[in-house]
Amino acid sequence: MQFRSKKKQKAIVENISKDHNVPLSTDLTENSRIISNMLGESVDFVSRSFMIGVQKPVKAQLFYIDGIVDSVIIHHDLLKGLMIESREAEQSNQIDRLELLEKHLLAIGMVNHVETITDLFKHLLSGDSILLIDGYAKGFSLDTRGGENRGIASVTTQEVVRGPKEAFSERINLNIALIRRKIKDPNLWMKNYKIGNKTQTDVTVAYLNGVANDDIVQELDKRLKDIDIDSILEGAYIEELVQDGVYTPFPTVYNTERPDTIAAGILEGKIAIFVDGTPFVLLIPALFIDFLQSSEDYYQRADIATFIRVLRTISFFLALLTPSLYIALTIFHQEMVPTTLLISLAAQREGIPFPAFIEAVLMEFTFELLREAGIRLPSTVGSAISIVGALVLGQAAVDAGIVSAMMVIIVSFTAISSFVFPSYNLAITVRMLRFGYMLLAATLGLYGIFTGLIIMVLHMVSLRSFGVPYLTPLGPFSLSGQKDVFVRAPFWLQRTRQPLQSQKNIVRNQTDSPQPPKGR
Amino acid sequence: MKGFIISLSLSLILLSGCWSGRELADILIGVALGIDLVDDQYQVTLQVLDPAEVAANEGTSTRSTITNYTVTADTLFEAIRQLTVTTPRKVFLSHLRLLVYGEELAREGIGDTLDFLLRDHEIRSDFVITVAKGLSAKDVLGIMSPLEKTLAEKVYTSIESSERNWASTQRVELDELMDSILSNGKEAVLTGVSVRGDIEKGKEQSSVERTSPLALVYVDSLGVLKHDQLIGWLTREESQGLNFVVDNVQNTVEHIDWPEGGTITLELIRNQTKMDVSAKDDQVKVKLSVSTIANIGDVAANVSIRDLETLSEIEKHLGDKLKDLMQSTIDVAQKEQIDIFGFGDQLRRQDPKAWTALEKNWPEAFANAEISYDMLIEIRQSGMVTDPFDREFQKKLDEKKN
């Protein structure tokens, strides 16, 4: 049976961890053998035996996993200290060797004691080095985490014209540091979790204590602790496992690779979830309007930002409804089209072999294919797709009389509108819903489209993101919340944080509106 | 239960198909409808257009952009359905722009045709209604029109622009016509469409290949209806007078004869007429307050328009001219006892009690109504030059003489 019951699975996992929860032996050779066996004698596992001291030499062994440790630290700071400088330290009157090592020889910031095999592996596999001394049933885990990383690259998914260009990378500690650097407040609290029975992925929750809603913090804590899965490879795993509504096309957890967006979210009272191994950081609770906003809205003048937001809101409906409106108008409501336009449409439709609905589905499908292919293709062949796309979707299809020129315009228009969204996951939602609306338009006309819209709004109103209504501040209407929805009010007008996300400490700004100097 | 609801709503979408949907390629767009009376039957002429020809960028084919289909039947609805035996597709009437009645039918009465036009769900009520002056609707619709690709479009835009810039026509739509016919206090008018030139040759493509087409369609006068029957035609001046009385003038041009010789032409850029109707002891009094703003457009007289006194004299002359224009129309209407101005409707609004008393004998009461005018004319601009060319020219002549 492939699908074991949850209980059974849990029992198996617990058994294994119980077996490993044995204390270390005092015999170094025995310890070394157990560790090596449990790792299946993997090639990246390194164990180095050496002697500490000359007068009363004692056998010691250092274990680490190659590639996830910083080898410079191991060679220069660790081994050098233990093997060479230990000779001088011997002169002192220290009795306990372990204490001597910890206080005088281990030039490492973070040193922990390990006493069980489980403990040992948790540290060893995270990149720490383990130092075991013969004759002691405990050892040290030394923070030597390191290895290659991509460094801080520039953003690739949410470009801005004005604003910081740095992006998160795969390393969680670097990502957290990026936020620390932006918010220098002791109230920026972070809590660590290790999730994934096999991957032991580091997950860090960051929030501004006193600003974030405590209920949401606790709820997230509970949901994260409830996760029992063998692997967390990307933030999306966490997103799917902690979100409120399961059956919805709309994203209820926000993700971004922009540190400034995360910092702004935390300052608004939201909670960030960092997951090791992915440059995308999650932000909860996520509201619908968050997906229509870009961090650049706050870096441009308020009036320009407002204009752009209105543009985006319109483009949301255009991307969703343009093809279905075309279908509904040409099949059911010809009387609503201006005469001249109708004549021109009718002229184009003459000789087209497919009904308008089939034509629209065909073209939208082709476009989705092209877009998907464009993403998956290696960038060296990527340009080929645009040439083929321009030919297939463009002139050739019209010349061959398979589709009308108007349809090509509709598809291109829809595509352009859907590229306006600053967030990719809302764009996918819209792409998918579009086909539903096309079907409704083809069967029930405008009536169908509006029924669909009503159903969609009802669904969105019922959605919650960590208990916060999805359409806040439109759904439960809040007048003060409107300052940062479609309109981006100047900063001196936005004095409070968005309600519902943060219930206490809501004043965030007390700057008065700038005035020219008096007497002029 | 959930699955049941989902499957029910899915079948609603999937099983209904494209109920009452029509592809654009399956409909025939009718743009003009002509109705004549032939041997006590309706002869219906439908003008449909060929979208491919109308929208074509390059004129490759020699097919006409429009096609007229004519059938004869006992009722209008039957006639339109009967069209399907000759048309390739089902006729679609939502984009109808023009309805033409033959004069013969209009004189018999158009009332019987209106019910279908109102009742049919496909027909909108925003097309213009006209009467073919002195000929059949079929002949009018047959004329090829230059510039505009369909005759319907040509008549539609002609009426619109002449109403706006010349004030000699009225754009009458279905609901307005119905209101006028049903009301006791107003009679209907319809714009007349006439053809000048050779009707038979004007139906050929070669007609519009010439610089002066062999036949042209004019919209230039208003036909007056009593109840639903056409009883006569107003002249161009009377039509303008009617539009001045009913406050339907947006912009027009009037000239006045200057007492010392020559003419001055003025462009009326804004005009407002307020109608005040009252009744005392069966005597109806109508007061028309006209306020007009005019620009001087053309001075072919030896006057100095820098002179304020001259200007007020021009204003007075224009006022008299407009007064005459309106009075001549009112005289004709009073003689025929036909209230085409809606004085009765206005009385009903202002003094419902008096109207109830007068309603039965309204034609007589209207014929005896006293009309008074209150003209307020203002000349605002004098164009790009101040002193007229004529005056400068006279000066030069005088200098030479001396």
PDB file of C-alpha atoms in Angstrom, chain B residues 212-402:
ATOM      1  CA  SER B 212     -21.916  64.823 -59.720  1.00  0.00           C
ATOM      2  CA  PRO B 213     -24.003  61.710 -59.083  1.00  0.00           C
ATOM      3  CA  LEU B 214     -27.042  61.278 -61.274  1.00  0.00           C
ATOM      4  CA  ALA B 215     -29.397  61.327 -58.335  1.00  0.00           C
ATOM      5  CA  LEU B 216     -28.975  62.678 -54.829  1.00  0.00           C
ATOM      6  CA  VAL B 217     -31.043  62.252 -51.694  1.00  0.00           C
ATOM      7  CA  TYR B 218     -32.061  65.405 -49.847  1.00  0.00           C
ATOM      8  CA  VAL B 219     -33.466  65.844 -46.396  1.00  0.00           C
ATOM      9  CA  ASP B 220     -34.886  69.333 -46.446  1.00  0.00           C
ATOM     10  CA  SER B 221     -38.375  69.715 -45.115  1.00  0.00           C
ATOM     11  CA  LEU B 222     -40.765  68.489 -42.508  1.00  0.00           C
ATOM     12  CA  GLY B 223     -43.971  66.629 -43.128  1.00  0.00           C
ATOM     13  CA  VAL B 224     -46.889  67.352 -40.842  1.00  0.00           C
ATOM     14  CA  LEU B 225     -49.040  64.545 -39.524  1.00  0.00           C
ATOM     15  CA  LYS B 226     -52.551  64.783 -38.277  1.00  0.00           C
ATOM     16  CA  HIS B 227     -52.987  61.841 -35.939  1.00  0.00           C
ATOM     17  CA  ASP B 228     -51.038  59.273 -37.935  1.00  0.00           C
ATOM     18  CA  GLN B 229     -51.709  60.619 -41.402  1.00  0.00           C
ATOM     19  CA  LEU B 230     -49.467  62.873 -43.408  1.00  0.00           C
ATOM     20  CA  ILE B 231     -51.392  65.953 -44.472  1.00  0.00           C
ATOM     21  CA  GLY B 232     -48.793  68.221 -45.964  1.00  0.00           C
ATOM     22  CA  TRP B 233     -45.286  69.575 -46.102  1.00  0.00           C
ATOM     23  CA  LEU B 234     -43.709  72.616 -44.528  1.00  0.00           C
ATOM     24  CA  THR B 235     -41.309  74.665 -46.597  1.00  0.00           C
ATOM     25  CA  ARG B 236     -37.682  74.996 -45.558  1.00  0.00           C
ATOM     26  CA  GLU B 237     -38.353  78.359 -43.822  1.00  0.00           C
ATOM     27  CA  GLU B 238     -41.422  77.018 -42.078  1.00  0.00           C
ATOM     28  CA  SER B 239     -39.428  74.034 -40.888  1.00  0.00           C
ATOM     29  CA  GLN B 240     -36.841  76.362 -39.417  1.00  0.00           C
ATOM     30  CA  GLY B 241     -39.566  78.418 -37.803  1.00  0.00           C
ATOM     31  CA  LEU B 242     -40.951  75.271 -36.223  1.00  0.00           C
ATOM     32  CA  ASN B 243     -37.535  74.416 -34.813  1.00  0.00           C
ATOM     33  CA  PHE B 244     -37.208  77.919 -33.364  1.00  0.00           C
ATOM     34  CA  VAL B 245     -40.575  77.616 -31.620  1.00  0.00           C
ATOM     35  CA  VAL B 246     -39.913  74.179 -30.149  1.00  0.00           C
ATOM     36  CA  ASP B 247     -36.394  75.119 -29.026  1.00  0.00           C
ATOM     37  CA  ASN B 248     -34.664  72.706 -31.364  1.00  0.00           C
ATOM     38  CA  VAL B 249     -32.087  75.122 -32.783  1.00  0.00           C
ATOM     39  CA  GLN B 250     -28.488  74.530 -31.895  1.00  0.00           C
ATOM     40  CA  ASN B 251     -26.746  76.439 -34.596  1.00  0.00           C
ATOM     41  CA  THR B 252     -27.988  78.003 -37.772  1.00  0.00           C
ATOM     42  CA  VAL B 253     -27.399  80.888 -40.153  1.00  0.00           C
ATOM     43  CA  GLU B 254     -29.834  83.733 -40.834  1.00  0.00           C
ATOM     44  CA  HIS B 255     -29.428  86.818 -42.964  1.00  0.00           C
ATOM     45  CA  ILE B 256     -31.096  90.194 -42.628  1.00  0.00           C
ATOM     46  CA  ASP B 257     -31.660  92.747 -45.352  1.00  0.00           C
ATOM     47  CA  TRP B 258     -30.000  96.002 -44.426  1.00  0.00           C
ATOM     48  CA  PRO B 259     -32.314  99.005 -44.947  1.00  0.00           C
ATOM     49  CA  GLU B 260     -29.612 100.979 -46.741  1.00  0.00           C
ATOM     50  CA  GLY B 261     -28.888  98.126 -49.113  1.00  0.00           C
ATOM     51  CA  GLY B 262     -26.937  94.903 -48.827  1.00  0.00           C
ATOM     52  CA  THR B 263     -27.248  91.972 -46.460  1.00  0.00           C
ATOM     53  CA  ILE B 264     -25.750  90.926 -43.160  1.00  0.00           C
ATOM     54  CA  THR B 265     -25.506  87.215 -42.383  1.00  0.00           C
ATOM     55  CA  LEU B 266     -25.342  86.059 -38.809  1.00  0.00           C
ATOM     56  CA  GLU B 267     -24.443  82.738 -37.301  1.00  0.00           C
ATOM     57  CA  LEU B 268     -26.711  81.872 -34.402  1.00  0.00           C
ATOM     58  CA  ILE B 269     -24.407  80.019 -32.033  1.00  0.00           C
ATOM     59  CA  ARG B 270     -26.805  79.602 -29.168  1.00  0.00           C
ATOM     60  CA  ASN B 271     -30.550  79.769 -29.088  1.00  0.00           C
ATOM     61  CA  GLN B 272     -33.064  79.130 -26.386  1.00  0.00           C
ATOM     62  CA  THR B 273     -36.814  79.426 -26.663  1.00  0.00           C
ATOM     63  CA  LYS B 274     -39.021  79.314 -23.630  1.00  0.00           C
ATOM     64  CA  MET B 275     -42.651  78.564 -24.205  1.00  0.00           C
ATOM     65  CA  ASP B 276     -45.204  79.940 -21.801  1.00  0.00           C
ATOM     66  CA  VAL B 277     -48.788  78.894 -22.444  1.00  0.00           C
ATOM     67  CA  SER B 278     -51.711  80.101 -20.376  1.00  0.00           C
ATOM     68  CA  ALA B 279     -55.470  80.171 -20.834  1.00  0.00           C
ATOM     69  CA  LYS B 280     -58.093  82.567 -19.611  1.00  0.00           C
ATOM     70  CA  ASP B 281     -61.743  82.075 -20.496  1.00  0.00           C
ATOM     71  CA  ASP B 282     -60.985  79.725 -23.399  1.00  0.00           C
ATOM     72  CA  GLN B 283     -58.530  82.225 -24.828  1.00  0.00           C
ATOM     73  CA  VAL B 284     -55.099  80.665 -25.106  1.00  0.00           C
ATOM     74  CA  LYS B 285     -52.104  82.930 -24.769  1.00  0.00           C
ATOM     75  CA  VAL B 286     -48.696  81.786 -25.882  1.00  0.00           C
ATOM     76  CA  LYS B 287     -45.606  83.755 -25.000  1.00  0.00           C
ATOM     77  CA  LEU B 288     -42.377  82.790 -26.701  1.00  0.00           C
ATOM     78  CA  SER B 289     -39.215  84.125 -25.076  1.00  0.00           C
ATOM     79  CA  VAL B 290     -36.309  83.713 -27.425  1.00  0.00           C
ATOM     80  CA  SER B 291     -32.782  84.446 -26.359  1.00  0.00           C
ATOM     81  CA  THR B 292     -30.183  84.143 -29.024  1.00  0.00           C
ATOM     82  CA  ILE B 293     -26.472  84.697 -29.195  1.00  0.00           C
ATOM     83  CA  ALA B 294     -25.169  85.411 -32.663  1.00  0.00           C
ATOM     84  CA  ASN B 295     -21.861  86.077 -34.338  1.00  0.00           C
ATOM     85  CA  ILE B 296     -21.492  88.264 -37.376  1.00  0.00           C
ATOM     86  CA  GLY B 297     -20.563  86.002 -40.245  1.00  0.00           C
ATOM     87  CA  ASP B 298     -20.777  88.053 -43.401  1.00  0.00           C
ATOM     88  CA  VAL B 299     -21.344  91.760 -43.924  1.00  0.00           C
ATOM     89  CA  ALA B 300     -22.152  92.724 -47.486  1.00  0.00           C
ATOM     90  CA  ALA B 301     -23.350  96.225 -46.632  1.00  0.00           C
ATOM     91  CA  ASN B 302     -21.814  99.583 -45.990  1.00  0.00           C
ATOM     92  CA  VAL B 303     -22.048  99.681 -42.214  1.00  0.00           C
ATOM     93  CA  SER B 304     -19.569 100.148 -39.448  1.00  0.00           C
ATOM     94  CA  ILE B 305     -19.933  97.335 -36.993  1.00  0.00           C
ATOM     95  CA  ARG B 306     -17.657  99.095 -34.544  1.00  0.00           C
ATOM     96  CA  ASP B 307     -20.591 101.290 -33.834  1.00  0.00           C
ATOM     97  CA  LEU B 308     -22.621 100.070 -30.859  1.00  0.00           C
ATOM     98  CA  GLU B 309     -25.790 101.626 -32.192  1.00  0.00           C
ATOM     99  CA  THR B 310     -25.408  99.779 -35.461  1.00  0.00           C
ATOM    100  CA  LEU B 311     -24.956  96.584 -33.538  1.00  0.00           C
ATOM    101  CA  SER B 312     -28.145  97.049 -31.576  1.00  0.00           C
ATOM    102  CA  GLU B 313     -29.905  97.837 -34.827  1.00  0.00           C
ATOM    103  CA  ILE B 314     -28.630  94.592 -36.299  1.00  0.00           C
ATOM    104  CA  GLU B 315     -29.879  92.827 -33.193  1.00  0.00           C
ATOM    105  CA  LYS B 316     -33.305  94.362 -33.638  1.00  0.00           C
ATOM    106  CA  HIS B 317     -33.462  93.367 -37.284  1.00  0.00           C
ATOM    107  CA  LEU B 318     -32.451  89.818 -36.474  1.00  0.00           C
ATOM    108  CA  GLY B 319     -35.116  89.683 -33.781  1.00  0.00           C
ATOM    109  CA  ASP B 320     -37.744  90.777 -36.278  1.00  0.00           C
ATOM    110  CA  LYS B 321     -36.520  88.251 -38.787  1.00  0.00           C
ATOM    111  CA  LEU B 322     -36.796  85.399 -36.309  1.00  0.00           C
ATOM    112  CA  LYS B 323     -40.183  86.631 -35.164  1.00  0.00           C
ATOM    113  CA  ASP B 324     -41.433  86.599 -38.777  1.00  0.00           C
ATOM    114  CA  LEU B 325     -39.984  83.165 -39.314  1.00  0.00           C
ATOM    115  CA  MET B 326     -41.842  81.750 -36.333  1.00  0.00           C
ATOM    116  CA  GLN B 327     -45.029  83.667 -37.021  1.00  0.00           C
ATOM    117  CA  SER B 328     -45.247  82.377 -40.601  1.00  0.00           C
ATOM    118  CA  THR B 329     -45.045  78.789 -39.362  1.00  0.00           C
ATOM    119  CA  ILE B 330     -47.585  79.426 -36.646  1.00  0.00           C
ATOM    120  CA  ASP B 331     -49.911  81.062 -39.187  1.00  0.00           C
ATOM    121  CA  VAL B 332     -49.827  77.963 -41.373  1.00  0.00           C
ATOM    122  CA  ALA B 333     -50.424  75.652 -38.437  1.00  0.00           C
ATOM    123  CA  GLN B 334     -53.253  77.772 -37.056  1.00  0.00           C
ATOM    124  CA  LYS B 335     -54.906  77.852 -40.452  1.00  0.00           C
ATOM    125  CA  GLU B 336     -54.824  74.056 -40.615  1.00  0.00           C
ATOM    126  CA  GLN B 337     -55.692  73.817 -36.888  1.00  0.00           C
ATOM    127  CA  ILE B 338     -52.768  71.504 -36.245  1.00  0.00           C
ATOM    128  CA  ASP B 339     -50.708  72.046 -33.136  1.00  0.00           C
ATOM    129  CA  ILE B 340     -47.298  70.812 -34.211  1.00  0.00           C
ATOM    130  CA  PHE B 341     -45.563  72.887 -31.535  1.00  0.00           C
ATOM    131  CA  GLY B 342     -46.914  71.102 -28.498  1.00  0.00           C
ATOM    132  CA  PHE B 343     -48.615  74.201 -27.065  1.00  0.00           C
ATOM    133  CA  GLY B 344     -51.320  71.883 -25.742  1.00  0.00           C
ATOM    134  CA  ASP B 345     -48.780  69.709 -23.949  1.00  0.00           C
ATOM    135  CA  GLN B 346     -47.200  72.787 -22.454  1.00  0.00           C
ATOM    136  CA  LEU B 347     -50.585  74.053 -21.252  1.00  0.00           C
ATOM    137  CA  ARG B 348     -51.285  70.690 -19.674  1.00  0.00           C
ATOM    138  CA  ARG B 349     -48.011  70.952 -17.759  1.00  0.00           C
ATOM    139  CA  GLN B 350     -48.564  74.564 -16.695  1.00  0.00           C
ATOM    140  CA  ASP B 351     -52.277  74.634 -16.056  1.00  0.00           C
ATOM    141  CA  PRO B 352     -53.811  71.155 -16.019  1.00  0.00           C
ATOM    142  CA  LYS B 353     -57.289  72.456 -15.136  1.00  0.00           C
ATOM    143  CA  ALA B 354     -57.457  74.790 -18.105  1.00  0.00           C
ATOM    144  CA  TRP B 355     -56.179  71.998 -20.328  1.00  0.00           C
ATOM    145  CA  THR B 356     -58.944  69.602 -19.233  1.00  0.00           C
ATOM    146  CA  ALA B 357     -61.482  72.258 -20.137  1.00  0.00           C
ATOM    147  CA  LEU B 358     -59.906  72.943 -23.517  1.00  0.00           C
ATOM    148  CA  GLU B 359     -58.758  69.469 -24.485  1.00  0.00           C
ATOM    149  CA  LYS B 360     -61.823  68.512 -26.488  1.00  0.00           C
ATOM    150  CA  ASN B 361     -61.794  71.624 -28.598  1.00  0.00           C
ATOM    151  CA  TRP B 362     -58.074  72.058 -28.675  1.00  0.00           C
ATOM    152  CA  PRO B 363     -57.676  72.492 -32.476  1.00  0.00           C
ATOM    153  CA  GLU B 364     -60.050  75.465 -32.406  1.00  0.00           C
ATOM    154  CA  ALA B 365     -58.525  76.871 -29.249  1.00  0.00           C
ATOM    155  CA  PHE B 366     -55.091  76.523 -30.801  1.00  0.00           C
ATOM    156  CA  ALA B 367     -56.192  78.248 -33.981  1.00  0.00           C
ATOM    157  CA  ASN B 368     -57.361  81.251 -31.971  1.00  0.00           C
ATOM    158  CA  ALA B 369     -54.361  81.398 -29.693  1.00  0.00           C
ATOM    159  CA  GLU B 370     -52.699  84.765 -29.186  1.00  0.00           C
ATOM    160  CA  ILE B 371     -48.988  84.655 -29.773  1.00  0.00           C
ATOM    161  CA  SER B 372     -46.584  87.171 -28.279  1.00  0.00           C
ATOM    162  CA  TYR B 373     -42.819  87.332 -28.509  1.00  0.00           C
ATOM    163  CA  ASP B 374     -40.042  88.450 -26.286  1.00  0.00           C
ATOM    164  CA  MET B 375     -36.819  88.600 -28.244  1.00  0.00           C
ATOM    165  CA  LEU B 376     -33.433  88.930 -26.594  1.00  0.00           C
ATOM    166  CA  ILE B 377     -30.666  89.019 -29.156  1.00  0.00           C
ATOM    167  CA  GLU B 378     -27.033  89.498 -28.367  1.00  0.00           C
ATOM    168  CA  ILE B 379     -24.256  89.844 -30.878  1.00  0.00           C
ATOM    169  CA  ARG B 380     -21.061  88.579 -29.422  1.00  0.00           C
ATOM    170  CA  GLN B 381     -18.244  88.368 -31.927  1.00  0.00           C
ATOM    171  CA  SER B 382     -17.565  89.992 -35.229  1.00  0.00           C
ATOM    172  CA  GLY B 383     -15.132  87.540 -36.715  1.00  0.00           C
ATOM    173  CA  MET B 384     -11.535  88.101 -37.798  1.00  0.00           C
ATOM    174  CA  VAL B 385     -12.041  91.592 -39.244  1.00  0.00           C
ATOM    175  CA  THR B 386     -13.824  94.633 -37.880  1.00  0.00           C
ATOM    176  CA  ASP B 387     -14.869  96.998 -40.666  1.00  0.00           C
ATOM    177  CA  PRO B 388     -16.490  95.220 -43.565  1.00  0.00           C
ATOM    178  CA  PHE B 389     -14.722  94.874 -46.844  1.00  0.00           C
ATOM    179  CA  ASP B 390     -17.603  96.617 -48.554  1.00  0.00           C
ATOM    180  CA  ARG B 391     -17.067  99.748 -46.501  1.00  0.00           C
ATOM    181  CA  GLU B 392     -13.332  99.903 -47.183  1.00  0.00           C
ATOM    182  CA  PHE B 393     -14.089  99.451 -50.847  1.00  0.00           C
ATOM    183  CA  GLN B 394     -16.613 102.294 -50.826  1.00  0.00           C
ATOM    184  CA  LYS B 395     -14.082 104.546 -49.132  1.00  0.00           C
ATOM    185  CA  LYS B 396     -11.581 103.893 -51.877  1.00  0.00           C
ATOM    186  CA  LEU B 397     -14.166 104.634 -54.522  1.00  0.00           C
ATOM    187  CA  ASP B 398     -15.060 107.901 -52.791  1.00  0.00           C
ATOM    188  CA  GLU B 399     -11.431 108.946 -52.593  1.00  0.00           C
ATOM    189  CA  LYS B 400     -11.002 108.342 -56.301  1.00  0.00           C
ATOM    190  CA  LYS B 401     -14.029 110.444 -57.077  1.00  0.00           C
ATOM    191  CA  ASN B 402     -12.622 113.298 -55.101  1.00  0.00           C
TER     192      ASN B 402
END
